[in-house]
Amino acid sequence: ALSRLNAELEGRVNETTHQIRRQALAMDAISEGMAILEGETYVYVNPAHAAMYGYRPEEQMGLTWRMLYAPDEVRRIETTVFPVLNQKGRWSGTALGLGKDGPTFDVELNLTVTPTGDLVCACRDITERRAAEEALRRANHLIWVCAISILQMQICFMAANH
């Protein structure tokens, strides 16, 4: 009986180990940044998260999240994001990330507090999306200005011909 229980337990351990490995591989493979923080310190970062901020995963482990944002952005996160996160257990929005070598970039964040109190962060660099949105806004404005100009010229032309 003890042998059978031991074999059953070993099977469960192997199955759980396989499942944990599969989840870890999936987290490492996705293109979005994924991180887990214990308190303010990174205890896991996937390669996409580290690369987004200019680090290698092993460099980012043990760092505080505060190193990835400028002081003004840290204050904004502390005063506007954390109260919501503490109340609702999750927050989604944007921030201004700070790369290791100093460049800033727009980042979309999805933060969730786990039942054990860890903070899970999913993020993506949205700099290119923001630039495309701004280019579209400028193009729409230019189209609007051109349309108004054409209407004004038509009115002038009609007035001159009457």
GROMACS .gro file of N, CA and C in nm:
model
  486
    1ALA      N    1   0.082  -0.120   0.000
    1ALA     CA    2   0.000   0.000   0.000
    1ALA      C    3   0.087   0.126   0.000
    2LEU      N    4   0.193   0.123   0.077
    2LEU     CA    5   0.283   0.238   0.084
    2LEU      C    6   0.350   0.261  -0.050
    3SER      N    7   0.384   0.154  -0.118
    3SER     CA    8   0.447   0.164  -0.249
    3SER      C    9   0.351   0.227  -0.351
    4ARG      N   10   0.224   0.186  -0.346
    4ARG     CA   11   0.124   0.242  -0.436
    4ARG      C   12   0.103   0.391  -0.410
    5LEU      N   13   0.094   0.432  -0.283
    5LEU     CA   14   0.079   0.573  -0.247
    5LEU      C   15   0.200   0.654  -0.291
    6ASN      N   16   0.317   0.595  -0.274
    6ASN     CA   17   0.440   0.663  -0.315
    6ASN      C   18   0.442   0.685  -0.467
    7ALA      N   19   0.402   0.584  -0.542
    7ALA     CA   20   0.398   0.595  -0.689
    7ALA      C   21   0.294   0.699  -0.732
    8GLU      N   22   0.179   0.700  -0.663
    8GLU     CA   23   0.074   0.799  -0.694
    8GLU      C   24   0.122   0.940  -0.666
    9LEU      N   25   0.188   0.957  -0.553
    9LEU     CA   26   0.241   1.088  -0.516
    9LEU      C   27   0.348   1.133  -0.615
   10GLU      N   28   0.435   1.043  -0.654
   10GLU     CA   29   0.539   1.075  -0.751
   10GLU      C   30   0.478   1.115  -0.885
   11GLY      N   31   0.371   1.048  -0.926
   11GLY     CA   32   0.301   1.084  -1.050
   11GLY      C   33   0.243   1.223  -1.044
   12ARG      N   34   0.183   1.257  -0.930
   12ARG     CA   35   0.127   1.392  -0.913
   12ARG      C   36   0.236   1.499  -0.916
   13VAL      N   37   0.349   1.471  -0.851
   13VAL     CA   38   0.460   1.566  -0.849
   13VAL      C   39   0.512   1.586  -0.991
   14ASN      N   40   0.528   1.478  -1.065
   14ASN     CA   41   0.575   1.488  -1.204
   14ASN      C   42   0.478   1.568  -1.290
   15GLU      N   43   0.349   1.543  -1.273
   15GLU     CA   44   0.247   1.615  -1.350
   15GLU      C   45   0.248   1.764  -1.316
   16THR      N   46   0.259   1.797  -1.189
   16THR     CA   47   0.263   1.937  -1.146
   16THR      C   48   0.389   2.005  -1.196
   17THR      N   49   0.501   1.935  -1.188
   17THR     CA   50   0.628   1.990  -1.238
   17THR      C   51   0.620   2.018  -1.386
   18HIS      N   52   0.561   1.925  -1.461
   18HIS     CA   53   0.544   1.944  -1.606
   18HIS      C   54   0.455   2.065  -1.634
   19GLN      N   55   0.348   2.080  -1.560
   19GLN     CA   56   0.256   2.192  -1.579
   19GLN      C   57   0.326   2.325  -1.547
   20ILE      N   58   0.403   2.330  -1.442
   20ILE     CA   59   0.475   2.452  -1.405
   20ILE      C   60   0.578   2.487  -1.512
   21ARG      N   61   0.650   2.387  -1.563
   21ARG     CA   62   0.747   2.413  -1.670
   21ARG      C   63   0.679   2.468  -1.794
   22ARG      N   64   0.564   2.410  -1.830
   22ARG     CA   65   0.490   2.456  -1.947
   22ARG      C   66   0.447   2.602  -1.930
   23GLN      N   67   0.397   2.636  -1.813
   23GLN     CA   68   0.355   2.775  -1.788
   23GLN      C   69   0.474   2.870  -1.793
   24ALA      N   70   0.587   2.829  -1.738
   24ALA     CA   71   0.707   2.914  -1.740
   24ALA      C   72   0.755   2.934  -1.883
   25LEU      N   73   0.754   2.829  -1.964
   25LEU     CA   74   0.794   2.842  -2.104
   25LEU      C   75   0.700   2.935  -2.180
   26ALA      N   76   0.571   2.925  -2.152
   26ALA     CA   77   0.474   3.013  -2.218
   26ALA      C   78   0.498   3.158  -2.179
   27MET      N   79   0.522   3.185  -2.052
   27MET     CA   80   0.548   3.322  -2.007
   27MET      C   81   0.675   3.378  -2.071
   28ASP      N   82   0.776   3.294  -2.088
   28ASP     CA   83   0.900   3.339  -2.150
   28ASP      C   84   0.885   3.360  -2.300
   29ALA      N   85   0.789   3.290  -2.362
   29ALA     CA   86   0.776   3.294  -2.509
   29ALA      C   87   0.691   3.409  -2.560
   30ILE      N   88   0.600   3.463  -2.479
   30ILE     CA   89   0.509   3.565  -2.532
   30ILE      C   90   0.581   3.697  -2.556
   31SER      N   91   0.526   3.776  -2.648
   31SER     CA   92   0.591   3.901  -2.686
   31SER      C   93   0.559   4.016  -2.591
   32GLU      N   94   0.455   4.002  -2.509
   32GLU     CA   95   0.425   4.105  -2.409
   32GLU      C   96   0.517   4.085  -2.289
   33GLY      N   97   0.546   4.196  -2.225
   33GLY     CA   98   0.627   4.189  -2.104
   33GLY      C   99   0.546   4.131  -1.989
   34MET      N  100   0.605   4.042  -1.915
   34MET     CA  101   0.541   3.982  -1.798
   34MET      C  102   0.640   3.988  -1.683
   35ALA      N  103   0.590   4.027  -1.566
   35ALA     CA  104   0.677   4.032  -1.448
   35ALA      C  105   0.595   4.002  -1.324
   36ILE      N  106   0.664   3.953  -1.223
   36ILE     CA  107   0.604   3.931  -1.092
   36ILE      C  108   0.691   4.003  -0.990
   37LEU      N  109   0.624   4.082  -0.906
   37LEU     CA  110   0.695   4.156  -0.802
   37LEU      C  111   0.650   4.108  -0.665
   38GLU      N  112   0.746   4.095  -0.577
   38GLU     CA  113   0.719   4.067  -0.437
   38GLU      C  114   0.753   4.196  -0.364
   39GLY      N  115   0.651   4.261  -0.312
   39GLY     CA  116   0.672   4.397  -0.261
   39GLY      C  117   0.701   4.487  -0.379
   40GLU      N  118   0.815   4.553  -0.376
   40GLU     CA  119   0.853   4.642  -0.487
   40GLU      C  120   0.962   4.580  -0.575
   41THR      N  121   0.997   4.454  -0.549
   41THR     CA  122   1.112   4.392  -0.612
   41THR      C  123   1.070   4.286  -0.714
   42TYR      N  124   1.136   4.288  -0.830
   42TYR     CA  125   1.109   4.187  -0.932
   42TYR      C  126   1.164   4.052  -0.889
   43VAL      N  127   1.076   3.952  -0.888
   43VAL     CA  128   1.118   3.815  -0.860
   43VAL      C  129   1.109   3.729  -0.987
   44TYR      N  130   1.044   3.780  -1.090
   44TYR     CA  131   1.039   3.715  -1.222
   44TYR      C  132   1.016   3.822  -1.328
   45VAL      N  133   1.091   3.816  -1.434
   45VAL     CA  134   1.065   3.897  -1.555
   45VAL      C  135   1.089   3.809  -1.676
   46ASN      N  136   1.001   3.819  -1.774
   46ASN     CA  137   1.026   3.741  -1.896
   46ASN      C  138   1.118   3.823  -1.987
   47PRO      N  139   1.174   3.761  -2.089
   47PRO     CA  140   1.268   3.832  -2.177
   47PRO      C  141   1.208   3.958  -2.242
   48ALA      N  142   1.079   3.954  -2.277
   48ALA     CA  143   1.017   4.071  -2.341
   48ALA      C  144   1.011   4.190  -2.244
   49HIS      N  145   0.980   4.165  -2.118
   49HIS     CA  146   0.974   4.273  -2.018
   49HIS      C  147   1.113   4.334  -2.001
   50ALA      N  148   1.211   4.250  -1.983
   50ALA     CA  149   1.348   4.299  -1.962
   50ALA      C  150   1.395   4.379  -2.083
   51ALA      N  151   1.375   4.325  -2.203
   51ALA     CA  152   1.422   4.392  -2.325
   51ALA      C  153   1.353   4.526  -2.345
   52MET      N  154   1.225   4.535  -2.310
   52MET     CA  155   1.150   4.659  -2.326
   52MET      C  156   1.218   4.774  -2.251
   53TYR      N  157   1.273   4.742  -2.136
   53TYR     CA  158   1.338   4.844  -2.053
   53TYR      C  159   1.490   4.848  -2.072
   54GLY      N  160   1.542   4.765  -2.163
   54GLY     CA  161   1.685   4.768  -2.194
   54GLY      C  162   1.771   4.678  -2.108
   55TYR      N  163   1.712   4.580  -2.043
   55TYR     CA  164   1.785   4.490  -1.955
   55TYR      C  165   1.784   4.347  -2.010
   56ARG      N  166   1.865   4.262  -1.950
   56ARG     CA  167   1.851   4.118  -1.964
   56ARG      C  168   1.771   4.072  -1.843
   57PRO      N  169   1.696   3.963  -1.852
   57PRO     CA  170   1.614   3.920  -1.737
   57PRO      C  171   1.692   3.908  -1.607
   58GLU      N  172   1.812   3.851  -1.613
   58GLU     CA  173   1.889   3.833  -1.489
   58GLU      C  174   1.933   3.967  -1.429
   59GLU      N  175   1.948   4.071  -1.512
   59GLU     CA  176   1.983   4.205  -1.461
   59GLU      C  177   1.865   4.268  -1.387
   60GLN      N  178   1.745   4.242  -1.436
   60GLN     CA  179   1.627   4.308  -1.380
   60GLN      C  180   1.578   4.240  -1.251
   61MET      N  181   1.612   4.113  -1.234
   61MET     CA  182   1.573   4.041  -1.113
   61MET      C  183   1.634   4.110  -0.991
   62GLY      N  184   1.551   4.132  -0.891
   62GLY     CA  185   1.599   4.196  -0.769
   62GLY      C  186   1.594   4.347  -0.771
   63LEU      N  187   1.571   4.407  -0.889
   63LEU     CA  188   1.556   4.553  -0.896
   63LEU      C  189   1.417   4.594  -0.848
   64THR      N  190   1.403   4.718  -0.810
   64THR     CA  191   1.272   4.772  -0.775
   64THR      C  192   1.207   4.830  -0.900
   65TRP      N  193   1.075   4.828  -0.903
   65TRP     CA  194   1.002   4.883  -1.018
   65TRP      C  195   1.032   5.031  -1.036
   66ARG      N  196   1.069   5.100  -0.928
   66ARG     CA  197   1.095   5.245  -0.934
   66ARG      C  198   1.209   5.281  -1.029
   67MET      N  199   1.299   5.186  -1.055
   67MET     CA  200   1.412   5.213  -1.144
   67MET      C  201   1.368   5.221  -1.290
   68LEU      N  202   1.245   5.180  -1.318
   68LEU     CA  203   1.198   5.175  -1.457
   68LEU      C  204   1.110   5.294  -1.494
   69TYR      N  205   1.102   5.393  -1.406
   69TYR     CA  206   1.021   5.511  -1.430
   69TYR      C  207   1.092   5.634  -1.373
   70ALA      N  208   1.072   5.747  -1.438
   70ALA     CA  209   1.130   5.873  -1.390
   70ALA      C  210   1.063   5.911  -1.257
   71PRO      N  211   1.130   5.994  -1.175
   71PRO     CA  212   1.074   6.030  -1.044
   71PRO      C  213   0.931   6.086  -1.050
   72ASP      N  214   0.901   6.172  -1.148
   72ASP     CA  215   0.764   6.225  -1.159
   72ASP      C  216   0.663   6.115  -1.187
   73GLU      N  217   0.702   6.018  -1.269
   73GLU     CA  218   0.612   5.907  -1.302
   73GLU      C  219   0.596   5.815  -1.182
   74VAL      N  220   0.700   5.795  -1.104
   74VAL     CA  221   0.691   5.715  -0.981
   74VAL      C  222   0.588   5.779  -0.887
   75ARG      N  223   0.595   5.912  -0.870
   75ARG     CA  224   0.500   5.981  -0.783
   75ARG      C  225   0.357   5.965  -0.836
   76ARG      N  226   0.340   5.978  -0.968
   76ARG     CA  227   0.206   5.963  -1.026
   76ARG      C  228   0.152   5.822  -1.003
   77ILE      N  229   0.237   5.723  -1.022
   77ILE     CA  230   0.194   5.584  -1.001
   77ILE      C  231   0.156   5.563  -0.854
   78GLU      N  232   0.237   5.616  -0.763
   78GLU     CA  233   0.208   5.600  -0.620
   78GLU      C  234   0.078   5.668  -0.579
   79THR      N  235   0.050   5.785  -0.639
   79THR     CA  236  -0.068   5.861  -0.595
   79THR      C  237  -0.196   5.829  -0.671
   80THR      N  238  -0.185   5.781  -0.796
   80THR     CA  239  -0.307   5.755  -0.873
   80THR      C  240  -0.331   5.608  -0.904
   81VAL      N  241  -0.224   5.532  -0.925
   81VAL     CA  242  -0.240   5.391  -0.963
   81VAL      C  243  -0.256   5.302  -0.839
   82PHE      N  244  -0.168   5.315  -0.743
   82PHE     CA  245  -0.170   5.226  -0.627
   82PHE      C  246  -0.300   5.233  -0.547
   83PRO      N  247  -0.360   5.351  -0.527
   83PRO     CA  248  -0.488   5.350  -0.455
   83PRO      C  249  -0.594   5.265  -0.525
   84VAL      N  250  -0.601   5.272  -0.657
   84VAL     CA  251  -0.697   5.189  -0.732
   84VAL      C  252  -0.659   5.042  -0.721
   85LEU      N  253  -0.531   5.014  -0.738
   85LEU     CA  254  -0.481   4.877  -0.730
   85LEU      C  255  -0.511   4.817  -0.592
   86ASN      N  256  -0.491   4.895  -0.487
   86ASN     CA  257  -0.518   4.847  -0.351
   86ASN      C  258  -0.666   4.825  -0.327
   87GLN      N  259  -0.750   4.908  -0.389
   87GLN     CA  260  -0.895   4.896  -0.369
   87GLN      C  261  -0.957   4.785  -0.453
   88LYS      N  262  -0.919   4.779  -0.580
   88LYS     CA  263  -0.983   4.687  -0.673
   88LYS      C  264  -0.903   4.560  -0.702
   89GLY      N  265  -0.774   4.562  -0.670
   89GLY     CA  266  -0.690   4.445  -0.696
   89GLY      C  267  -0.636   4.440  -0.838
   90ARG      N  268  -0.672   4.539  -0.919
   90ARG     CA  269  -0.620   4.545  -1.057
   90ARG      C  270  -0.627   4.688  -1.107
   91TRP      N  271  -0.543   4.716  -1.206
   91TRP     CA  272  -0.540   4.848  -1.269
   91TRP      C  273  -0.486   4.832  -1.411
   92SER      N  274  -0.545   4.905  -1.504
   92SER     CA  275  -0.497   4.908  -1.642
   92SER      C  276  -0.484   5.052  -1.686
   93GLY      N  277  -0.378   5.083  -1.757
   93GLY     CA  278  -0.358   5.218  -1.806
   93GLY      C  279  -0.222   5.232  -1.871
   94THR      N  280  -0.179   5.355  -1.886
   94THR     CA  281  -0.050   5.381  -1.951
   94THR      C  282   0.043   5.454  -1.856
   95ALA      N  283   0.171   5.443  -1.887
   95ALA     CA  284   0.274   5.512  -1.810
   95ALA      C  285   0.388   5.547  -1.905
   96LEU      N  286   0.481   5.624  -1.854
   96LEU     CA  287   0.599   5.660  -1.931
   96LEU      C  288   0.716   5.581  -1.873
   97GLY      N  289   0.758   5.477  -1.945
   97GLY     CA  290   0.868   5.393  -1.901
   97GLY      C  291   1.001   5.461  -1.922
   98LEU      N  292   1.100   5.417  -1.847
   98LEU     CA  293   1.236   5.472  -1.855
   98LEU      C  294   1.332   5.357  -1.884
   99GLY      N  295   1.393   5.360  -2.001
   99GLY     CA  296   1.488   5.255  -2.038
   99GLY      C  297   1.616   5.264  -1.956
  100LYS      N  298   1.690   5.156  -1.952
  100LYS     CA  299   1.814   5.147  -1.876
  100LYS      C  300   1.912   5.258  -1.912
  101ASP      N  301   1.920   5.291  -2.040
  101ASP     CA  302   2.013   5.393  -2.086
  101ASP      C  303   1.950   5.531  -2.099
  102GLY      N  304   1.829   5.548  -2.044
  102GLY     CA  305   1.769   5.680  -2.039
  102GLY      C  306   1.654   5.713  -2.131
  103PRO      N  307   1.632   5.642  -2.244
  103PRO     CA  308   1.520   5.682  -2.329
  103PRO      C  309   1.387   5.649  -2.262
  104THR      N  310   1.289   5.736  -2.284
  104THR     CA  311   1.155   5.709  -2.231
  104THR      C  312   1.068   5.654  -2.344
  105PHE      N  313   0.963   5.584  -2.305
  105PHE     CA  314   0.871   5.526  -2.403
  105PHE      C  315   0.735   5.508  -2.338
  106ASP      N  316   0.631   5.509  -2.420
  106ASP     CA  317   0.496   5.488  -2.372
  106ASP      C  318   0.473   5.339  -2.349
  107VAL      N  319   0.420   5.304  -2.234
  107VAL     CA  320   0.396   5.164  -2.200
  107VAL      C  321   0.253   5.147  -2.149
  108GLU      N  322   0.189   5.044  -2.200
  108GLU     CA  323   0.056   5.006  -2.151
  108GLU      C  324   0.075   4.902  -2.042
  109LEU      N  325   0.014   4.924  -1.927
  109LEU     CA  326   0.032   4.835  -1.812
  109LEU      C  327  -0.101   4.772  -1.771
  110ASN      N  328  -0.095   4.647  -1.735
  110ASN     CA  329  -0.206   4.577  -1.672
  110ASN      C  330  -0.150   4.514  -1.545
  111LEU      N  331  -0.194   4.565  -1.431
  111LEU     CA  332  -0.142   4.522  -1.302
  111LEU      C  333  -0.250   4.446  -1.225
  112THR      N  334  -0.211   4.335  -1.163
  112THR     CA  335  -0.305   4.254  -1.085
  112THR      C  336  -0.235   4.205  -0.959
  113VAL      N  337  -0.305   4.215  -0.846
  113VAL     CA  338  -0.254   4.164  -0.721
  113VAL      C  339  -0.305   4.020  -0.705
  114THR      N  340  -0.213   3.928  -0.678
  114THR     CA  341  -0.251   3.787  -0.661
  114THR      C  342  -0.305   3.764  -0.519
  115PRO      N  343  -0.372   3.651  -0.495
  115PRO     CA  344  -0.420   3.621  -0.359
  115PRO      C  345  -0.307   3.615  -0.255
  116THR      N  346  -0.183   3.588  -0.300
  116THR     CA  347  -0.069   3.584  -0.207
  116THR      C  348  -0.006   3.721  -0.186
  117GLY      N  349  -0.059   3.824  -0.257
  117GLY     CA  350  -0.007   3.959  -0.240
  117GLY      C  351   0.101   4.000  -0.339
  118ASP      N  352   0.141   3.909  -0.427
  118ASP     CA  353   0.237   3.946  -0.531
  118ASP      C  354   0.169   4.034  -0.634
  119LEU      N  355   0.247   4.111  -0.705
  119LEU     CA  356   0.195   4.197  -0.811
  119LEU      C  357   0.238   4.139  -0.945
  120VAL      N  358   0.141   4.112  -1.031
  120VAL     CA  359   0.169   4.063  -1.166
  120VAL      C  360   0.153   4.181  -1.261
  121CYS      N  361   0.253   4.201  -1.346
  121CYS     CA  362   0.254   4.311  -1.441
  121CYS      C  363   0.263   4.255  -1.582
  122ALA      N  364   0.166   4.290  -1.666
  122ALA     CA  365   0.172   4.260  -1.809
  122ALA      C  366   0.185   4.396  -1.877
  123CYS      N  367   0.278   4.408  -1.971
  123CYS     CA  368   0.300   4.539  -2.033
  123CYS      C  369   0.343   4.525  -2.177
  124ARG      N  370   0.323   4.636  -2.251
  124ARG     CA  371   0.371   4.640  -2.390
  124ARG      C  372   0.408   4.784  -2.424
  125ASP      N  373   0.509   4.796  -2.506
  125ASP     CA  374   0.556   4.926  -2.556
  125ASP      C  375   0.456   4.973  -2.661
  126ILE      N  376   0.394   5.088  -2.637
  126ILE     CA  377   0.294   5.140  -2.731
  126ILE      C  378   0.342   5.267  -2.800
  127THR      N  379   0.473   5.290  -2.801
  127THR     CA  380   0.529   5.410  -2.863
  127THR      C  381   0.489   5.419  -3.010
  128GLU      N  382   0.505   5.311  -3.085
  128GLU     CA  383   0.471   5.313  -3.227
  128GLU      C  384   0.322   5.335  -3.248
  129ARG      N  385   0.239   5.272  -3.165
  129ARG     CA  386   0.094   5.291  -3.176
  129ARG      C  387   0.057   5.437  -3.149
  130ARG      N  388   0.117   5.495  -3.047
  130ARG     CA  389   0.089   5.636  -3.016
  130ARG      C  390   0.133   5.727  -3.131
  131ALA      N  391   0.248   5.698  -3.192
  131ALA     CA  392   0.296   5.778  -3.305
  131ALA      C  393   0.201   5.765  -3.424
  132ALA      N  394   0.152   5.645  -3.449
  132ALA     CA  395   0.057   5.624  -3.559
  132ALA      C  396  -0.075   5.696  -3.531
  133GLU      N  397  -0.121   5.694  -3.407
  133GLU     CA  398  -0.244   5.765  -3.371
  133GLU      C  399  -0.227   5.915  -3.391
  134GLU      N  400  -0.111   5.968  -3.353
  134GLU     CA  401  -0.085   6.111  -3.370
  134GLU      C  402  -0.077   6.148  -3.518
  135ALA      N  403  -0.014   6.064  -3.599
  135ALA     CA  404  -0.006   6.088  -3.743
  135ALA      C  405  -0.146   6.087  -3.804
  136LEU      N  406  -0.230   5.997  -3.760
  136LEU     CA  407  -0.368   5.991  -3.808
  136LEU      C  408  -0.445   6.117  -3.767
  137ARG      N  409  -0.427   6.163  -3.644
  137ARG     CA  410  -0.492   6.288  -3.600
  137ARG      C  411  -0.448   6.406  -3.686
  138ARG      N  412  -0.318   6.414  -3.714
  138ARG     CA  413  -0.268   6.525  -3.798
  138ARG      C  414  -0.323   6.515  -3.939
  139ALA      N  415  -0.329   6.395  -3.994
  139ALA     CA  416  -0.383   6.377  -4.130
  139ALA      C  417  -0.531   6.415  -4.133
  140ASN      N  418  -0.607   6.375  -4.033
  140ASN     CA  419  -0.749   6.411  -4.028
  140ASN      C  420  -0.767   6.562  -4.017
  141HIS      N  421  -0.682   6.627  -3.939
  141HIS     CA  422  -0.689   6.773  -3.926
  141HIS      C  423  -0.659   6.840  -4.061
  142LEU      N  424  -0.557   6.790  -4.129
  142LEU     CA  425  -0.521   6.846  -4.259
  142LEU      C  426  -0.635   6.828  -4.360
  143ILE      N  427  -0.699   6.711  -4.358
  143ILE     CA  428  -0.813   6.687  -4.447
  143ILE      C  429  -0.925   6.786  -4.415
  144TRP      N  430  -0.951   6.809  -4.288
  144TRP     CA  431  -1.055   6.903  -4.246
  144TRP      C  432  -1.022   7.044  -4.293
  145VAL      N  433  -0.898   7.087  -4.275
  145VAL     CA  434  -0.855   7.221  -4.318
  145VAL      C  435  -0.870   7.233  -4.470
  146CYS      N  436  -0.831   7.131  -4.544
  146CYS     CA  437  -0.843   7.134  -4.691
  146CYS      C  438  -0.990   7.141  -4.733
  147ALA      N  439  -1.075   7.063  -4.667
  147ALA     CA  440  -1.218   7.063  -4.700
  147ALA      C  441  -1.279   7.201  -4.676
  148ILE      N  442  -1.244   7.265  -4.566
  148ILE     CA  443  -1.295   7.399  -4.535
  148ILE      C  444  -1.245   7.498  -4.640
  149SER      N  445  -1.118   7.486  -4.677
  149SER     CA  446  -1.062   7.577  -4.778
  149SER      C  447  -1.134   7.562  -4.911
  150ILE      N  448  -1.161   7.439  -4.949
  150ILE     CA  449  -1.233   7.414  -5.076
  150ILE      C  450  -1.372   7.473  -5.070
  151LEU      N  451  -1.440   7.455  -4.959
  151LEU     CA  452  -1.575   7.514  -4.945
  151LEU      C  453  -1.570   7.666  -4.952
  152GLN      N  454  -1.471   7.725  -4.887
  152GLN     CA  455  -1.459   7.871  -4.892
  152GLN      C  456  -1.432   7.919  -5.034
  153MET      N  457  -1.348   7.846  -5.108
  153MET     CA  458  -1.319   7.885  -5.247
  153MET      C  459  -1.444   7.871  -5.333
  154GLN      N  460  -1.523   7.767  -5.309
  154GLN     CA  461  -1.647   7.750  -5.386
  154GLN      C  462  -1.745   7.863  -5.358
  155ILE      N  463  -1.754   7.903  -5.232
  155ILE     CA  464  -1.844   8.013  -5.197
  155ILE      C  465  -1.797   8.142  -5.264
  156CYS      N  466  -1.668   8.168  -5.261
  156CYS     CA  467  -1.613   8.289  -5.327
  156CYS      C  468  -1.638   8.283  -5.477
  157PHE      N  469  -1.618   8.169  -5.538
  157PHE     CA  470  -1.638   8.152  -5.682
  157PHE      C  471  -1.785   8.176  -5.717
  158MET      N  472  -1.875   8.118  -5.636
  158MET     CA  473  -2.019   8.135  -5.663
  158MET      C  474  -2.061   8.281  -5.644
  159ALA      N  475  -2.005   8.346  -5.543
  159ALA     CA  476  -2.039   8.485  -5.519
  159ALA      C  477  -1.987   8.575  -5.632
  160ALA      N  478  -1.871   8.542  -5.684
  160ALA     CA  479  -1.813   8.620  -5.792
  160ALA      C  480  -1.889   8.603  -5.922
  161ASN      N  481  -1.952   8.490  -5.941
  161ASN     CA  482  -2.026   8.462  -6.064
  161ASN      C  483  -2.173   8.506  -6.056
  162HIS      N  484  -2.215   8.560  -5.949
  162HIS     CA  485  -2.355   8.604  -5.939
  162HIS      C  486  -2.364   8.751  -5.931
   0.00000   0.00000   0.00000
